[in-house]
Amino acid sequence: MRKGLVFGLAALAAIASPPAADRAAAAEGGPPLPQLEWTFDGPFGTYDRHSLQRGLQVYREVCSVCHGLKYIAFRNLADLGYNEDEIEAIAAEYIVTDGPNDEGDMFERPGLPSDYFPSPFPNEKAAAAANGGAAPPDLSLMAKARPDGANYVHAILTGYEGLVPDAVLQWIFEHETQKRIDAYELAHDEYLEKLDAYNEKVKSDPSARKPVEPARPEPVESVEDLGLAETSNFNAYFPGYGIAMAQPLYEDSVAYADGTPATVDQMAQDVSHFLMWAAEPKLEDRKHTGIKVLIFLVVFTGVLYAAKRKVWKDVH
Amino acid sequence: MSGFQTNSRVIKWIEHRMPVFSFLDHAVGSGYPAPKNLSYMWNFGSLAGMTLVIMIVTGILLAMQYTAHVDYAFDSVERIMRDVNFGWLLRYIHMNGASFFFIVVYIHIFRGLYYGSYKAPRELLWMLGVVILILMMATAFMGYVLPWGQMSFWGAKVITNLFSAVPIFGEGIVTWLWGGFTVDNPTLNRFYALHYLLPFIIVAVVVLHIWALHQFGSNNPLGIDPNGPQDKIPFHPYYTAKDAFGLGVFLILFAAVVFFLPNYMGHPDNYIPADPLATPAHIVPEWYFLPFYAILRSIPDKLLGVVAMFGSIIVLFILPWLDSSPVKSGKFRPIFRIFFVLLIIDVVALGFVGANPPEGAWLVVGRIATAWYFLHFLVILPLLGVFERPKPLPTSISEPVLKGGGSPMGSGAPAKPMEKA
């Protein structure tokens, strides 16, 4: 029993600590991300081909103006359910720089399935210069490079003023107001200490400077009260609430080939789904293999347990 | 070694020229007697060995695809994930294997702490184990740098910078470690070279560890020596069967994480390529370093913090001489048992402190937990041996409990001669 306890505690030490992802999210202090149901969640999860294709459309028509997707080659689009002809057609819509040729010159040609999605800017400096100093990040790994990635991407795309529900705005205002009050109270305590020191000191040194009383904070009641930088846009889910990217998706930003109504939320879901695939293209392979591996291991471990019992029958 | 028997002519032929079979039989076969009462807590040594093999095999395969250059490292890892056949599997096994290696080894260490496996005559065995732990930590740290993500880079920067705390030579040492004036390509290259080398040094120390183990054999849950053959069973088939079953259970848990939660123990920032100009909001090491990271940050002075962090491992080297109690197993040490549970809580608390920014309540908890850690080893263990009255020890492994509830000998007196502490 005691060793059970020992083992339990040791195992607890190993698994009880929340994943680094959650820790980071909690530390940012923003409102909780809306938790969507994704078809790729869970041990049997798979990608939804229709959603992936719509997401690709959103990426190509909206995101790709500023964001690269450098780890995805056109040939990878076979995962989305496209056949070879369709992939060749998509690739051919892009112009890629190749070379040098036999004359030593770089030249341009239509894309091939083996080409990768071309970046919208020639280099990072150009990307930064065209976007107010901050280069738009490549999206290939975005869904894994942020805590709770798919939900995060969806939340950012739907987190702009006018899109986000009032309840979330209220949450932010209340928390920001509380933060300011906390900061004020801290500053006020410091002020009182300094005031005492000043009152003591001024008796002998009339030139001592009186400390300045900190101003009571105004409550945060609107997005304007947050005091974001002029170049940034309010986003409920971006750390600090100010994001350089202007709202990218509006109702009917794209006309879906399959006739799905292109609401902002639909497009955000589709492109998040697509980016999850871009970040983890082997997810389906992984989960399918995992089920088989686990079934084998459970059966085999059962056999090993039976063998152990048989071997140990005469001991004790 | 003379006990080895076979009917196979081929084996006899080889055995006559090179007694490899009797050697193996003596090492992990029927020729190696082990106490018959080993619990499942004794599975973790062989599990650690298996994990080491898994890490080396997947590591060598990954090395065939990896490029150790600041411009290509991140891309080459993504290539492994996307284009190399089963590359995603190799990488996820290797990446999570590191975590599982530490889980197994930490349980192995705490088992040793509870059952007094470090006590005479097994001090060298224990110390070699601590050497393995240190080598593992160095290997894991350098391995984490190789994908060249944000946490790789900044983790490397923070940890190597610790050496700047060394008086006078600090800055020079750091420049020497980096091979330049910041963490850059030479740093990545040497970390790769060492990350490939150290596992084989670990294998060598594991051989020494097992060599030392075989001198006196395994400790056991009762902590008393086997009286004779009736207390022992051959390692094979008994413990090979038991270890195989344990390995199966371990692989189920390991596979569940590799296939269904492969990034659970990682940090999302490491999927962002290293950027020397953008510091992440929170630089956190991998979970298995968090308690040590907490000790480092609990002490306001940089040099003392570094000394305390390394000291928290170094103290394990002298543990056999700090614990003055002649009784090995925690089973018979009622007060030690309480402090042992407190130590586990303490280390877990340090882990949580390490994961959070060092401010407010976390800083206070971190300082108390750090003080308690050293207090446990440097003060409590030496005093316990003097003041604690251990329960009576059983006379033999085969007859662990005497009928009638008490030992005929005075309480606290060992039931059989013990080694001098």
XYZ file of C-alpha atoms in Angstrom, chain B residues 66 68-70 138-139 141-143 145-146 148 160 172-198:
40
model
C 18.891 16.360 -39.287
C 22.978 21.067 -37.529
C 23.092 24.588 -38.908
C 21.236 27.654 -37.663
C 23.218 17.521 -20.059
C 22.108 15.340 -22.970
C 19.348 20.061 -22.439
C 21.534 19.947 -25.547
C 18.978 17.866 -27.415
C 18.491 23.072 -28.457
C 18.763 21.123 -31.722
C 16.404 25.592 -33.060
C 24.767 28.752 -20.620
C 35.348 33.828 -20.508
C 33.764 30.472 -19.729
C 30.502 31.500 -21.391
C 32.266 32.715 -24.549
C 34.213 29.459 -24.590
C 31.024 27.390 -24.221
C 29.295 29.317 -26.987
C 32.266 29.261 -29.346
C 31.512 32.915 -30.006
C 29.930 35.938 -28.438
C 26.374 34.651 -28.447
C 24.486 31.398 -28.922
C 25.085 30.814 -32.618
C 26.099 28.249 -35.201
C 29.228 27.039 -33.357
C 27.072 26.491 -30.249
C 24.522 24.462 -32.210
C 27.263 22.377 -33.816
C 29.028 21.489 -30.603
C 25.737 20.744 -28.842
C 24.882 18.366 -31.662
C 28.260 16.647 -31.430
C 27.928 16.296 -27.661
C 24.277 15.259 -27.851
C 25.386 12.374 -30.058
C 28.367 11.504 -27.856
C 26.909 11.658 -24.334
